[in-house]
Amino acid sequence: LADSNAILLYLNERYAPDPARWLARGPLGAARVQRWLSVAAGPLAQGPSMARVIVLFGLATDPSDVIARSHNLLKVMEKELGERPFLAGDTSTLADIANYSYVAHVPEGNVSLEPYPKVRDWLARIEALPGFVPMAASPIGLRARAPPPPLGTRASARCNRAPASASAWPRSDRGWSAATCPISIAASSRSCPS
């Protein structure tokens, strides 16, 4: 099974005790979730995710357009999160799971979350969910200049250290492997690199 949104839907239907908890069964609720799954596959991937990738891998490209797209998306999220606590309604859904990681890690792509207090509050609400496990942070972009989170906080719980550069992450002979790429789903469950 490929595609992160398809995987989320599969995991929800296969393993959630109450799949309707994460994906509403009514037409309006389901449409709201689907809208944000589409955002995750489009504007999120082409904005915050790409901004992080440019910095993480040191791509020789002008990031200004990607950073502008990131801010455009964050402005929409800020407005919508001013009307409700989660992206698709009053409770967390697959929409929040699909969009969380790259929004939380957008500072690694040189995009500040400072102008977006509602987005930062939403991130905190996601991090407070039972069973939340954060994606390991990379000390790049704006995070390279910021002090690490205090030990024992949720943000540092998964990994209190990270490689000094992207070149310190394990590579396969054909580039980044699915099992070792720091931006892959598989990497989020791996232990910290040495």
PDB file of C-alpha atoms in Angstrom:
ATOM      1  CA  LEU A   1       0.000   0.000   0.000  1.00  0.00           C
ATOM      2  CA  ALA A   2       1.455   3.364  -1.016  1.00  0.00           C
ATOM      3  CA  ASP A   3       0.569   7.023  -0.321  1.00  0.00           C
ATOM      4  CA  SER A   4       0.459   8.357   3.214  1.00  0.00           C
ATOM      5  CA  ASN A   5      -3.228   9.305   3.040  1.00  0.00           C
ATOM      6  CA  ALA A   6      -4.210   5.862   1.777  1.00  0.00           C
ATOM      7  CA  ILE A   7      -2.141   4.330   4.581  1.00  0.00           C
ATOM      8  CA  LEU A   8      -3.891   6.517   7.175  1.00  0.00           C
ATOM      9  CA  LEU A   9      -7.304   5.454   5.878  1.00  0.00           C
ATOM     10  CA  TYR A  10      -6.290   1.793   5.885  1.00  0.00           C
ATOM     11  CA  LEU A  11      -4.862   1.925   9.422  1.00  0.00           C
ATOM     12  CA  ASN A  12      -7.971   3.691  10.684  1.00  0.00           C
ATOM     13  CA  GLU A  13     -10.379   1.188   9.155  1.00  0.00           C
ATOM     14  CA  ARG A  14      -8.252  -1.823  10.072  1.00  0.00           C
ATOM     15  CA  TYR A  15      -7.119  -1.009  13.622  1.00  0.00           C
ATOM     16  CA  ALA A  16      -9.100   1.832  15.211  1.00  0.00           C
ATOM     17  CA  PRO A  17     -11.581   0.545  17.808  1.00  0.00           C
ATOM     18  CA  ASP A  18     -13.995   3.164  16.471  1.00  0.00           C
ATOM     19  CA  PRO A  19     -13.010   4.213  12.922  1.00  0.00           C
ATOM     20  CA  ALA A  20     -15.689   6.947  12.957  1.00  0.00           C
ATOM     21  CA  ARG A  21     -13.702   8.623  15.761  1.00  0.00           C
ATOM     22  CA  TRP A  22     -10.965   9.582  13.239  1.00  0.00           C
ATOM     23  CA  LEU A  23     -13.023   9.749  10.038  1.00  0.00           C
ATOM     24  CA  ALA A  24     -16.582  11.019  10.289  1.00  0.00           C
ATOM     25  CA  ARG A  25     -19.219   8.876   8.584  1.00  0.00           C
ATOM     26  CA  GLY A  26     -21.592  11.733   7.773  1.00  0.00           C
ATOM     27  CA  PRO A  27     -21.192  13.489   4.406  1.00  0.00           C
ATOM     28  CA  LEU A  28     -20.185  16.910   5.774  1.00  0.00           C
ATOM     29  CA  GLY A  29     -17.732  15.586   8.365  1.00  0.00           C
ATOM     30  CA  ALA A  30     -16.155  13.171   5.881  1.00  0.00           C
ATOM     31  CA  ALA A  31     -15.851  15.963   3.291  1.00  0.00           C
ATOM     32  CA  ARG A  32     -14.097  18.228   5.817  1.00  0.00           C
ATOM     33  CA  VAL A  33     -11.564  15.508   6.575  1.00  0.00           C
ATOM     34  CA  GLN A  34     -11.075  14.765   2.867  1.00  0.00           C
ATOM     35  CA  ARG A  35     -10.435  18.443   2.178  1.00  0.00           C
ATOM     36  CA  TRP A  36      -7.503  18.427   4.620  1.00  0.00           C
ATOM     37  CA  LEU A  37      -6.199  15.105   3.294  1.00  0.00           C
ATOM     38  CA  SER A  38      -6.088  16.838  -0.099  1.00  0.00           C
ATOM     39  CA  VAL A  39      -4.237  19.761   1.490  1.00  0.00           C
ATOM     40  CA  ALA A  40      -1.689  17.318   2.918  1.00  0.00           C
ATOM     41  CA  ALA A  41      -1.104  15.834  -0.535  1.00  0.00           C
ATOM     42  CA  GLY A  42      -0.936  19.234  -2.272  1.00  0.00           C
ATOM     43  CA  PRO A  43      -0.193  22.555  -0.536  1.00  0.00           C
ATOM     44  CA  LEU A  44       1.457  20.908   2.490  1.00  0.00           C
ATOM     45  CA  ALA A  45       3.706  18.761   0.295  1.00  0.00           C
ATOM     46  CA  GLN A  46       4.560  21.663  -2.019  1.00  0.00           C
ATOM     47  CA  GLY A  47       5.029  24.185   0.810  1.00  0.00           C
ATOM     48  CA  PRO A  48       6.152  23.200   4.335  1.00  0.00           C
ATOM     49  CA  SER A  49       7.386  19.733   3.382  1.00  0.00           C
ATOM     50  CA  MET A  50       9.365  21.002   0.398  1.00  0.00           C
ATOM     51  CA  ALA A  51      10.823  23.904   2.415  1.00  0.00           C
ATOM     52  CA  ARG A  52      12.194  21.375   4.912  1.00  0.00           C
ATOM     53  CA  VAL A  53      13.510  19.086   2.169  1.00  0.00           C
ATOM     54  CA  ILE A  54      15.410  21.954   0.512  1.00  0.00           C
ATOM     55  CA  VAL A  55      17.269  22.701   3.755  1.00  0.00           C
ATOM     56  CA  LEU A  56      17.617  19.103   4.957  1.00  0.00           C
ATOM     57  CA  PHE A  57      19.230  17.906   1.748  1.00  0.00           C
ATOM     58  CA  GLY A  58      20.968  21.179   0.876  1.00  0.00           C
ATOM     59  CA  LEU A  59      19.259  21.432  -2.502  1.00  0.00           C
ATOM     60  CA  ALA A  60      20.649  24.139  -4.772  1.00  0.00           C
ATOM     61  CA  THR A  61      17.339  25.867  -5.402  1.00  0.00           C
ATOM     62  CA  ASP A  62      15.834  29.216  -4.470  1.00  0.00           C
ATOM     63  CA  PRO A  63      13.420  28.473  -1.601  1.00  0.00           C
ATOM     64  CA  SER A  64      11.568  31.823  -1.705  1.00  0.00           C
ATOM     65  CA  ASP A  65       8.559  30.492  -3.659  1.00  0.00           C
ATOM     66  CA  VAL A  66       8.266  27.435  -1.412  1.00  0.00           C
ATOM     67  CA  ILE A  67       8.527  29.589   1.716  1.00  0.00           C
ATOM     68  CA  ALA A  68       5.811  31.902   0.332  1.00  0.00           C
ATOM     69  CA  ARG A  69       3.565  28.881  -0.362  1.00  0.00           C
ATOM     70  CA  SER A  70       4.207  27.702   3.203  1.00  0.00           C
ATOM     71  CA  HIS A  71       3.113  31.044   4.639  1.00  0.00           C
ATOM     72  CA  ASN A  72       0.020  31.061   2.401  1.00  0.00           C
ATOM     73  CA  LEU A  73      -1.028  27.682   3.783  1.00  0.00           C
ATOM     74  CA  LEU A  74      -0.238  28.668   7.367  1.00  0.00           C
ATOM     75  CA  LYS A  75      -2.404  31.784   6.980  1.00  0.00           C
ATOM     76  CA  VAL A  76      -5.343  29.627   5.871  1.00  0.00           C
ATOM     77  CA  MET A  77      -4.756  27.227   8.753  1.00  0.00           C
ATOM     78  CA  GLU A  78      -4.500  30.127  11.218  1.00  0.00           C
ATOM     79  CA  LYS A  79      -7.845  31.510  10.064  1.00  0.00           C
ATOM     80  CA  GLU A  80      -9.604  28.152  10.159  1.00  0.00           C
ATOM     81  CA  LEU A  81      -8.132  27.188  13.526  1.00  0.00           C
ATOM     82  CA  GLY A  82      -9.538  30.451  14.876  1.00  0.00           C
ATOM     83  CA  GLU A  83     -12.996  28.973  14.269  1.00  0.00           C
ATOM     84  CA  ARG A  84     -12.502  25.480  15.722  1.00  0.00           C
ATOM     85  CA  PRO A  85      -9.854  23.582  17.705  1.00  0.00           C
ATOM     86  CA  PHE A  86      -8.962  21.041  15.000  1.00  0.00           C
ATOM     87  CA  LEU A  87      -8.754  21.219  11.226  1.00  0.00           C
ATOM     88  CA  ALA A  88     -11.992  19.406  10.415  1.00  0.00           C
ATOM     89  CA  GLY A  89     -14.033  20.115  13.527  1.00  0.00           C
ATOM     90  CA  ASP A  90     -14.204  19.977  17.296  1.00  0.00           C
ATOM     91  CA  THR A  91     -12.190  16.767  17.687  1.00  0.00           C
ATOM     92  CA  SER A  92      -8.968  15.494  16.150  1.00  0.00           C
ATOM     93  CA  THR A  93      -9.311  13.460  12.955  1.00  0.00           C
ATOM     94  CA  LEU A  94      -7.140  11.940  10.256  1.00  0.00           C
ATOM     95  CA  ALA A  95      -6.958  15.476   8.845  1.00  0.00           C
ATOM     96  CA  ASP A  96      -4.890  16.565  11.840  1.00  0.00           C
ATOM     97  CA  ILE A  97      -2.653  13.508  11.702  1.00  0.00           C
ATOM     98  CA  ALA A  98      -2.007  13.997   7.974  1.00  0.00           C
ATOM     99  CA  ASN A  99      -1.028  17.650   8.375  1.00  0.00           C
ATOM    100  CA  TYR A 100       0.723  17.719  11.746  1.00  0.00           C
ATOM    101  CA  SER A 101       4.302  16.577  11.058  1.00  0.00           C
ATOM    102  CA  TYR A 102       5.307  18.939   8.284  1.00  0.00           C
ATOM    103  CA  VAL A 103       3.610  21.899   9.930  1.00  0.00           C
ATOM    104  CA  ALA A 104       5.389  21.098  13.207  1.00  0.00           C
ATOM    105  CA  HIS A 105       8.717  20.776  11.378  1.00  0.00           C
ATOM    106  CA  VAL A 106       8.360  23.744   9.005  1.00  0.00           C
ATOM    107  CA  PRO A 107      10.862  25.806  11.055  1.00  0.00           C
ATOM    108  CA  GLU A 108      13.459  23.325   9.774  1.00  0.00           C
ATOM    109  CA  GLY A 109      12.666  24.765   6.338  1.00  0.00           C
ATOM    110  CA  ASN A 110      13.267  28.364   7.501  1.00  0.00           C
ATOM    111  CA  VAL A 111       9.562  29.128   7.928  1.00  0.00           C
ATOM    112  CA  SER A 112       8.687  30.666  11.281  1.00  0.00           C
ATOM    113  CA  LEU A 113       5.553  29.647  13.149  1.00  0.00           C
ATOM    114  CA  GLU A 114       5.788  32.774  15.301  1.00  0.00           C
ATOM    115  CA  PRO A 115       3.090  34.697  13.348  1.00  0.00           C
ATOM    116  CA  TYR A 116       0.626  31.816  13.746  1.00  0.00           C
ATOM    117  CA  PRO A 117      -0.493  31.438  17.400  1.00  0.00           C
ATOM    118  CA  LYS A 118      -3.597  29.395  16.502  1.00  0.00           C
ATOM    119  CA  VAL A 119      -1.435  26.959  14.515  1.00  0.00           C
ATOM    120  CA  ARG A 120       0.992  26.661  17.432  1.00  0.00           C
ATOM    121  CA  ASP A 121      -1.948  26.020  19.806  1.00  0.00           C
ATOM    122  CA  TRP A 122      -3.244  23.339  17.411  1.00  0.00           C
ATOM    123  CA  LEU A 123       0.191  21.685  17.377  1.00  0.00           C
ATOM    124  CA  ALA A 124       0.114  21.615  21.188  1.00  0.00           C
ATOM    125  CA  ARG A 125      -3.364  20.024  21.142  1.00  0.00           C
ATOM    126  CA  ILE A 126      -2.115  17.289  18.794  1.00  0.00           C
ATOM    127  CA  GLU A 127       0.950  16.715  20.983  1.00  0.00           C
ATOM    128  CA  ALA A 128      -1.349  16.333  24.017  1.00  0.00           C
ATOM    129  CA  LEU A 129      -3.307  13.465  22.415  1.00  0.00           C
ATOM    130  CA  PRO A 130      -2.901  10.083  24.147  1.00  0.00           C
ATOM    131  CA  GLY A 131      -0.170   8.009  22.530  1.00  0.00           C
ATOM    132  CA  PHE A 132       1.392  10.941  20.651  1.00  0.00           C
ATOM    133  CA  VAL A 133       4.937  10.219  19.458  1.00  0.00           C
ATOM    134  CA  PRO A 134       6.826  13.113  17.837  1.00  0.00           C
ATOM    135  CA  MET A 135       8.947  12.904  14.725  1.00  0.00           C
ATOM    136  CA  ALA A 136      12.604  13.489  15.591  1.00  0.00           C
ATOM    137  CA  ALA A 137      13.651  17.077  14.987  1.00  0.00           C
ATOM    138  CA  SER A 138      16.610  17.987  12.793  1.00  0.00           C
ATOM    139  CA  PRO A 139      18.844  20.877  13.906  1.00  0.00           C
ATOM    140  CA  ILE A 140      18.500  22.709  10.602  1.00  0.00           C
ATOM    141  CA  GLY A 141      16.836  25.877   9.353  1.00  0.00           C
ATOM    142  CA  LEU A 142      15.439  28.010  12.158  1.00  0.00           C
ATOM    143  CA  ARG A 143      15.944  25.113  14.576  1.00  0.00           C
ATOM    144  CA  ALA A 144      19.695  25.253  13.970  1.00  0.00           C
ATOM    145  CA  ARG A 145      19.690  28.630  15.708  1.00  0.00           C
ATOM    146  CA  ALA A 146      17.235  27.723  18.463  1.00  0.00           C
ATOM    147  CA  PRO A 147      18.146  25.899  21.668  1.00  0.00           C
ATOM    148  CA  PRO A 148      16.909  22.305  21.838  1.00  0.00           C
ATOM    149  CA  PRO A 149      13.741  21.617  23.819  1.00  0.00           C
ATOM    150  CA  PRO A 150      14.385  20.808  27.488  1.00  0.00           C
ATOM    151  CA  LEU A 151      14.984  17.150  28.255  1.00  0.00           C
ATOM    152  CA  GLY A 152      11.848  15.374  29.344  1.00  0.00           C
ATOM    153  CA  THR A 153       9.452  17.460  27.253  1.00  0.00           C
ATOM    154  CA  ARG A 154       7.282  15.828  24.628  1.00  0.00           C
ATOM    155  CA  ALA A 155       9.310  17.505  21.889  1.00  0.00           C
ATOM    156  CA  SER A 156      12.508  15.866  23.128  1.00  0.00           C
ATOM    157  CA  ALA A 157      11.006  12.538  24.190  1.00  0.00           C
ATOM    158  CA  ARG A 158      11.775  10.627  20.978  1.00  0.00           C
ATOM    159  CA  CYS A 159      15.249  11.918  20.314  1.00  0.00           C
ATOM    160  CA  ASN A 160      17.361  14.271  22.376  1.00  0.00           C
ATOM    161  CA  ARG A 161      20.001  14.563  19.711  1.00  0.00           C
ATOM    162  CA  ALA A 162      20.168  14.629  15.956  1.00  0.00           C
ATOM    163  CA  PRO A 163      22.960  14.567  13.397  1.00  0.00           C
ATOM    164  CA  ALA A 164      24.842  17.793  12.742  1.00  0.00           C
ATOM    165  CA  SER A 165      23.951  17.610   9.063  1.00  0.00           C
ATOM    166  CA  ALA A 166      21.890  15.590   6.653  1.00  0.00           C
ATOM    167  CA  SER A 167      25.067  13.785   5.564  1.00  0.00           C
ATOM    168  CA  ALA A 168      25.226  12.139   9.000  1.00  0.00           C
ATOM    169  CA  TRP A 169      22.025  10.161   8.328  1.00  0.00           C
ATOM    170  CA  PRO A 170      22.464   6.614   6.959  1.00  0.00           C
ATOM    171  CA  ARG A 171      22.328   6.341   3.185  1.00  0.00           C
ATOM    172  CA  SER A 172      21.926   3.432   0.820  1.00  0.00           C
ATOM    173  CA  ASP A 173      24.214   3.206  -2.198  1.00  0.00           C
ATOM    174  CA  ARG A 174      21.363   4.644  -4.320  1.00  0.00           C
ATOM    175  CA  GLY A 175      20.694   7.624  -2.057  1.00  0.00           C
ATOM    176  CA  TRP A 176      18.278   7.801   0.841  1.00  0.00           C
ATOM    177  CA  SER A 177      16.647   4.481   1.568  1.00  0.00           C
ATOM    178  CA  ALA A 178      13.033   4.142   2.670  1.00  0.00           C
ATOM    179  CA  ALA A 179      14.172   2.659   5.970  1.00  0.00           C
ATOM    180  CA  THR A 180      16.678   5.409   6.785  1.00  0.00           C
ATOM    181  CA  CYS A 181      15.360   8.613   5.213  1.00  0.00           C
ATOM    182  CA  PRO A 182      14.817  11.100   8.041  1.00  0.00           C
ATOM    183  CA  ILE A 183      11.628  12.396   6.424  1.00  0.00           C
ATOM    184  CA  SER A 184      10.006   9.007   5.893  1.00  0.00           C
ATOM    185  CA  ILE A 185       7.332   7.405   8.018  1.00  0.00           C
ATOM    186  CA  ALA A 186       9.745   4.538   8.690  1.00  0.00           C
ATOM    187  CA  ALA A 187      12.317   6.915  10.185  1.00  0.00           C
ATOM    188  CA  SER A 188       9.870   8.210  12.764  1.00  0.00           C
ATOM    189  CA  SER A 189       9.948   4.828  14.497  1.00  0.00           C
ATOM    190  CA  ARG A 190      13.718   4.302  14.294  1.00  0.00           C
ATOM    191  CA  SER A 191      16.058   5.046  17.119  1.00  0.00           C
ATOM    192  CA  CYS A 192      18.246   8.121  17.031  1.00  0.00           C
ATOM    193  CA  PRO A 193      21.316   7.956  14.794  1.00  0.00           C
ATOM    194  CA  SER A 194      24.701   7.545  16.453  1.00  0.00           C
TER     195      SER A 194
END
